[in-house]
Amino acid sequence: MTNPSIGRSIPRKEGREKVTGRARYVDDMTLPGMLFGATVRSPIARGRLRGIRFGEGLPWNELTTVTAKDIPGKNSIVLLEDDQPCLAAELVNHAEEAVVLLAHRDKYLIEEARRAVQLEIERLPAIFSIDDSLACKEIIWRADNVFKSLRVDKGDVDAALAEAEFVVEGEYETGAQEQLYIEPQGMIAEANGRDGVTVWGSLQCPYYVHKALAALFALPAEKIRVVQMETGGGFGGKEEYPSMIAAHAALLAWKSGRPVKMIYDRAEDMAATTKRHPSRTRHRTGVTRDGKIVAMDIDFTLDGGAYMTLSPVVLSRGTIHAAGPYDCANVRIRSRAVATNFPPHGAFRGFGAPQSVFALERHLDQVAKVVGLAPDELRRRNFVREGQTLAVGQVVHEKIDMNELMERAFELSGYRAKRERLARENPGSTIKRGIGFASFLHGAGFTGSGEDYLASVAEVEATSEGKIRVCAASTEMGQGTNTIFSQIAADALGLECSSVEVVQPDTAHVPNSGPTVASRTCMIVGKLVESAALGVKQSLLQNGFLREEDGHDAFAGACRLYIEKFGPLRASSRYSPSPEIHWDDAHYRGDAYGAYGWGVYVAEVSVDTLTGETRVEDFVAAQEVGRVINPVLAAGQIEGGVAQGVGFALYENVVWRDGRMINNQMTNYIMPTSMDVPPIRVYFEELPYARGPAGAKGIGELPLDGTAPAIINAVENATGIVVRRVPLTPEILLDALDAAREKVHA
Amino acid sequence: MPRAKRSMPEKVSVQCRVNGHDATLLDFPMARLLDALREQLSLTGIKEGCGEGECGACSIEMDGRLVNSCLVPVAQAEGATIRTIEGVADGEQLHEVQQAIITHGGAQCGICTPGMILAAVNLLEHNGRPTEAEVRVALAGNLCRCTGYTKIFESVLAAVTVAEARD
Amino acid sequence: MRSSVASFDLRTPHDLPSVLELLAREPGEWRPFAGGTDLMVLLEAGKLAHRRYLNIWNCRELRNISASDSEMKIGALATYTDVKGHAILQREFELLCRAAEETGGIATQNRGTLGGNIANASPAADSPPALLVYDAELELISAGGTRRVLYADFHTGYKKMNLRPDELIARIILPRGRGGWKTYYRKVGTRRAQAISKVCLAAAAKTENGAIADIRIALGSVAPCVMRATKTENSLRGKRLDAAAIDDARATLAAEITPIDDMRSTARYRSRIAQNLLQEFLQSCATT
């Protein structure tokens, strides 16, 4: 046997290409005769399109122009629904909505042409707040502006609230957040009636793009091909929007008969593409005198922007996570995603959970104060344990002990000693330090029966040299898909990791293993890769080319013999519903996720009371994620997620004016630099999960959930200020500090 | 502004030395060096992240100094000695920083990686034994959205150790 | 939205006299282009209005930093890297070095120039507050000769300067010999690196017998241009720094600055911070 690779920090498969600059991203690709495409967008948030004028002085006959009437099929970007047009035809529903497309071989000319197109739009009243949308101040989406609403009911909340000794209320908000992958979005397309449509691009979900293009061009599936290039970060931002860019590039290619490259510059990317849904959460919590939570009444609303995109699914995850890892007999959650005239909000790492988890974990610190318990003691008395049920009625079968995980996080961070010492040292200093934490869970994979519907497939092929090729639509975008799939396949077959190649996702060559989202790649698709690899082995065993007792050196010979006799040696594996997982979508009850990751994060902060600036000084991230396939890659996921969480909590403020993002440059939308990220210590508790590959669960989204509330809880510990909204800008905190000082003086 | 109405600048021919070879770039004088190097010399390891000198993905060395190639007009490259990510390894022999980034998980999506490596290599050429604090300062102009920087610091410090052991 | 680079000209005259000659021959037609760290950003954003530039990056005589007994002369093309690494500047003009260190990342510091920072005339520029504190003068050159102006008189309004179209900023002159002053520089920009300031305050004071003998206070991002807070300075001269004096100084400063709301911050925050930083500085003077 070879040394198993799972559990070892196998270096990133494509690492050498990435450190030498040889890795090929979409903008690095050129096709002969290629044109450059550009998009003309609405400058206003809502209106009626009255006309399009092409200004003087440009050679319009040399330019390819596309408007809605040039679309061969259906004018929509088909995802959950078909409400979002590919190009606005009559109504404009958000600023930056695409109206006209242009292409030319001269990329400088195209910028001048883009400026020369005048859109005549009759302005209509627009709405930019959850309240205005709920009040139907304007009806902008179907009958009532509501994309989706959900209800979770467990026990009798009203009765429990009536009896509770304390009822604690609170309202919490989170702002929009830009994914800010460092590689802007882009696509190259070739399209014609004979060969169909091919796109190469920066994307997370090849088959989402595939589906959208088939409907747009009214072409059969086999006439559409989507190829993922090396992708410079996604974080959800390249989940749904790439379908739009692919559609635009392909329409220009279709009309011009030439390949078209469309790469967004940063300003366009930030203004036009999706962001994290802003949210508002209201909590009403009933607690007994000894700190047992007996009722959770939660109202959760997401601002979905102008079109549905993935809002119902984001809402679903946010809703299910809203009650956290706590045992409570009576839970009511009412939630909805509503329409506004902002550009559509969309997928972003955590997918609704960071919003509702922020609210809950801030709120529980308030509950603890009211009851008179330390924040950790309140959690300790309410953590869910094996055999108890979550809000949706899911019985926890995992052997998680959240108290133990919390103690581990406290030990690593010196939480108790610091809490005591900082309280002693703060008076008299203009710099106030504090320490706080958040405890949370995050479901891995699609919600409820989502994985059943997806029915994902992965395929493994062996070559006559005994090399393994893994074929899946799961994309590498930095998170380590290539490497962990290699490790999983290698161990299943007893081979070295270097014997495995993960094929570039290309819908012409890889099966639909579903989108690369929802912390599902390792746990769900990884398991399919493992099964398919075992299928290959099984074929060799059954046909007598290989014996169980053979070493890995016999593998190549067995493959050669098999292929000589039978032809290609392949096995595929399709996701099969687990008999133990039951989900009732109508009542939102049951096993919401096959497995959860569990976390306790501790943040130490310093607040400069002169400037209102908060710095994260130290951070401990303790989590249970099942078996860790690759410790370095896994820790990298956590550290990166924590850094994004620092931005979400303190820095990243989307400034809107009339529905447009006005700070759409990296200079003015500020993400953490190397100077802003604290030392991050990552600890993994590993409880193998039976249905995950080698016991692994999902990991990618988890760190976004706990980081912001841990930081803001620490800010309250430092200053006594109750913060209910992120991002917590220095402007807001200084106002609060001033108000608190005035109160003391008065 | 329609192009016909204004007297247009001519493209200029710029001689420079890139990764040890003489090169000629022909472009509008205000064209970005980033584009000229990528398009005319196929040095596509140089990445564009923001176009405004904020993210550092397009970092290159020009006359030994780290610069953002998106903010350098091609006319200013006349006579310059330039090193890009393609010129960091010695043939197939990776630089210590490149190797350490692979070993220690300093690259994830890889788009900031070439610029980050140039910034780190440039630091080590000025300061052979940086502290972590100095590494943080030196890399502050190179934004990374994937790693949280932690493994990049580890990589750079590990590269120092390897280089010292070798010397 | 990007600009088309094809519609911008950038010529490289072979020496400084040729630059000056072109500027004189076609006044206003040409503008100087140094390290590009501001102009190229505007170009990318489609906001670079002027179209024709003269490349002065290679005018080496404008890059030198030299010292005499009475003054430092910093060539306008000295980069932030040149400034922050200069031994005398580090010793005697720490605020300027701090400003240079806190401007952008290393790559920006390698290309951004002190003269460019002045000529770009951003109210949020990092080094001008330090220059004001040091009573800097500017040497302006043209084909017709040179003249010196007080830097405090140079910026006359938002993006307006006491600079003719045929002139270049050649040197920044800092008088030496101000030992023993207490100094202060703080830029508030939310994150620790690469920030554009929301408020920047540079100050220096000489105390005698517990009272302020002389003082300089300069701020960025609180007015249409970087400013000296002369009223606040005057109100403090001769004062002992007790709580009442500090409160008075805060009030005077609040009345003297005119911050605005923009996408980066609010007028209210800027005003509070400016006062708080002033207080921090004055308290540090009082305790030593």
PDB file of C-alpha atoms in Angstrom, chain C residues 67-165:
ATOM      1  CA  ALA C  67      20.988  69.335   2.398  1.00  0.00           C
ATOM      2  CA  SER C  68      22.588  72.612   3.366  1.00  0.00           C
ATOM      3  CA  ASP C  69      23.029  73.947   6.879  1.00  0.00           C
ATOM      4  CA  SER C  70      19.806  75.871   6.698  1.00  0.00           C
ATOM      5  CA  GLU C  71      17.538  73.836   4.489  1.00  0.00           C
ATOM      6  CA  MET C  72      16.664  70.591   2.759  1.00  0.00           C
ATOM      7  CA  LYS C  73      15.923  70.657  -0.935  1.00  0.00           C
ATOM      8  CA  ILE C  74      13.806  67.779  -2.119  1.00  0.00           C
ATOM      9  CA  GLY C  75      13.456  67.379  -5.864  1.00  0.00           C
ATOM     10  CA  ALA C  76       9.825  67.283  -6.881  1.00  0.00           C
ATOM     11  CA  LEU C  77      10.365  63.884  -8.500  1.00  0.00           C
ATOM     12  CA  ALA C  78      11.697  62.318  -5.312  1.00  0.00           C
ATOM     13  CA  THR C  79       9.463  59.335  -4.665  1.00  0.00           C
ATOM     14  CA  TYR C  80       7.937  58.411  -1.341  1.00  0.00           C
ATOM     15  CA  THR C  81      10.508  55.633  -1.203  1.00  0.00           C
ATOM     16  CA  ASP C  82      13.316  58.183  -1.684  1.00  0.00           C
ATOM     17  CA  VAL C  83      11.840  60.389   1.024  1.00  0.00           C
ATOM     18  CA  LYS C  84      11.219  57.751   3.647  1.00  0.00           C
ATOM     19  CA  GLY C  85      14.660  56.240   3.164  1.00  0.00           C
ATOM     20  CA  HIS C  86      16.619  59.488   3.472  1.00  0.00           C
ATOM     21  CA  ALA C  87      18.670  59.638   6.652  1.00  0.00           C
ATOM     22  CA  ILE C  88      18.395  63.366   7.344  1.00  0.00           C
ATOM     23  CA  LEU C  89      14.709  63.439   6.580  1.00  0.00           C
ATOM     24  CA  GLN C  90      14.204  60.508   8.938  1.00  0.00           C
ATOM     25  CA  ARG C  91      16.022  62.371  11.669  1.00  0.00           C
ATOM     26  CA  GLU C  92      14.662  65.855  11.258  1.00  0.00           C
ATOM     27  CA  PHE C  93      11.443  65.543   9.283  1.00  0.00           C
ATOM     28  CA  GLU C  94       9.847  62.484  10.715  1.00  0.00           C
ATOM     29  CA  LEU C  95       6.310  63.596   9.887  1.00  0.00           C
ATOM     30  CA  LEU C  96       7.127  63.710   6.209  1.00  0.00           C
ATOM     31  CA  CYS C  97       8.651  60.235   6.359  1.00  0.00           C
ATOM     32  CA  ARG C  98       5.599  58.951   8.202  1.00  0.00           C
ATOM     33  CA  ALA C  99       3.387  60.417   5.510  1.00  0.00           C
ATOM     34  CA  ALA C 100       5.497  58.761   2.820  1.00  0.00           C
ATOM     35  CA  GLU C 101       5.325  55.395   4.565  1.00  0.00           C
ATOM     36  CA  GLU C 102       1.574  55.592   4.864  1.00  0.00           C
ATOM     37  CA  THR C 103       0.907  56.542   1.260  1.00  0.00           C
ATOM     38  CA  GLY C 104      -0.243  53.474  -0.691  1.00  0.00           C
ATOM     39  CA  GLY C 105       1.751  50.267  -0.832  1.00  0.00           C
ATOM     40  CA  ILE C 106       5.400  49.793  -1.772  1.00  0.00           C
ATOM     41  CA  ALA C 107       4.675  49.886  -5.500  1.00  0.00           C
ATOM     42  CA  THR C 108       2.911  53.226  -5.154  1.00  0.00           C
ATOM     43  CA  GLN C 109       5.682  54.586  -2.967  1.00  0.00           C
ATOM     44  CA  ASN C 110       8.175  53.624  -5.663  1.00  0.00           C
ATOM     45  CA  ARG C 111       6.370  55.672  -8.291  1.00  0.00           C
ATOM     46  CA  GLY C 112       4.480  58.387  -6.479  1.00  0.00           C
ATOM     47  CA  THR C 113       6.407  61.653  -6.177  1.00  0.00           C
ATOM     48  CA  LEU C 114       6.288  64.426  -3.645  1.00  0.00           C
ATOM     49  CA  GLY C 115       5.817  67.018  -6.389  1.00  0.00           C
ATOM     50  CA  GLY C 116       3.041  64.971  -7.916  1.00  0.00           C
ATOM     51  CA  ASN C 117       1.314  64.678  -4.569  1.00  0.00           C
ATOM     52  CA  ILE C 118       1.356  68.484  -4.337  1.00  0.00           C
ATOM     53  CA  ALA C 119       0.340  69.148  -7.930  1.00  0.00           C
ATOM     54  CA  ASN C 120      -2.502  66.648  -7.815  1.00  0.00           C
ATOM     55  CA  ALA C 121      -3.912  68.972  -5.151  1.00  0.00           C
ATOM     56  CA  SER C 122      -6.059  66.373  -3.483  1.00  0.00           C
ATOM     57  CA  PRO C 123      -7.508  67.598  -0.199  1.00  0.00           C
ATOM     58  CA  ALA C 124      -6.838  64.086   1.117  1.00  0.00           C
ATOM     59  CA  ALA C 125      -3.133  63.990   0.205  1.00  0.00           C
ATOM     60  CA  ASP C 126      -0.910  62.580   2.933  1.00  0.00           C
ATOM     61  CA  SER C 127       2.309  64.556   2.702  1.00  0.00           C
ATOM     62  CA  PRO C 128       1.047  68.173   2.413  1.00  0.00           C
ATOM     63  CA  PRO C 129      -0.027  68.429   6.062  1.00  0.00           C
ATOM     64  CA  ALA C 130       3.513  67.529   7.037  1.00  0.00           C
ATOM     65  CA  LEU C 131       4.926  70.067   4.586  1.00  0.00           C
ATOM     66  CA  LEU C 132       2.738  72.784   6.053  1.00  0.00           C
ATOM     67  CA  VAL C 133       3.925  71.991   9.547  1.00  0.00           C
ATOM     68  CA  TYR C 134       7.504  72.311   8.384  1.00  0.00           C
ATOM     69  CA  ASP C 135       6.891  75.745   6.764  1.00  0.00           C
ATOM     70  CA  ALA C 136       7.849  74.323   3.388  1.00  0.00           C
ATOM     71  CA  GLU C 137       8.492  76.490   0.381  1.00  0.00           C
ATOM     72  CA  LEU C 138       8.241  75.506  -3.248  1.00  0.00           C
ATOM     73  CA  GLU C 139      10.653  76.326  -5.991  1.00  0.00           C
ATOM     74  CA  LEU C 140       8.782  76.759  -9.251  1.00  0.00           C
ATOM     75  CA  ILE C 141      10.616  76.769 -12.549  1.00  0.00           C
ATOM     76  CA  SER C 142       9.751  77.849 -16.033  1.00  0.00           C
ATOM     77  CA  ALA C 143      11.653  78.763 -19.156  1.00  0.00           C
ATOM     78  CA  GLY C 144      11.654  82.295 -17.779  1.00  0.00           C
ATOM     79  CA  GLY C 145      13.338  81.468 -14.490  1.00  0.00           C
ATOM     80  CA  THR C 146      12.531  80.282 -11.001  1.00  0.00           C
ATOM     81  CA  ARG C 147      10.520  81.643  -8.118  1.00  0.00           C
ATOM     82  CA  ARG C 148       9.898  80.553  -4.555  1.00  0.00           C
ATOM     83  CA  VAL C 149       6.518  80.522  -2.899  1.00  0.00           C
ATOM     84  CA  LEU C 150       5.442  79.584   0.577  1.00  0.00           C
ATOM     85  CA  TYR C 151       3.711  76.251   0.381  1.00  0.00           C
ATOM     86  CA  ALA C 152       1.065  77.621   2.734  1.00  0.00           C
ATOM     87  CA  ASP C 153       0.100  80.071  -0.034  1.00  0.00           C
ATOM     88  CA  PHE C 154       0.229  77.558  -2.863  1.00  0.00           C
ATOM     89  CA  HIS C 155      -3.186  75.885  -2.774  1.00  0.00           C
ATOM     90  CA  THR C 156      -5.862  78.486  -3.301  1.00  0.00           C
ATOM     91  CA  GLY C 157      -9.022  76.378  -3.520  1.00  0.00           C
ATOM     92  CA  TYR C 158     -10.239  72.954  -4.523  1.00  0.00           C
ATOM     93  CA  LYS C 159      -7.692  71.758  -7.075  1.00  0.00           C
ATOM     94  CA  LYS C 160      -6.554  75.356  -7.579  1.00  0.00           C
ATOM     95  CA  MET C 161      -2.902  76.268  -7.298  1.00  0.00           C
ATOM     96  CA  ASN C 162      -0.595  79.223  -7.512  1.00  0.00           C
ATOM     97  CA  LEU C 163       1.106  77.661 -10.528  1.00  0.00           C
ATOM     98  CA  ARG C 164       1.195  79.021 -14.082  1.00  0.00           C
ATOM     99  CA  PRO C 165       0.629  76.633 -17.001  1.00  0.00           C
TER     100      PRO C 165
END
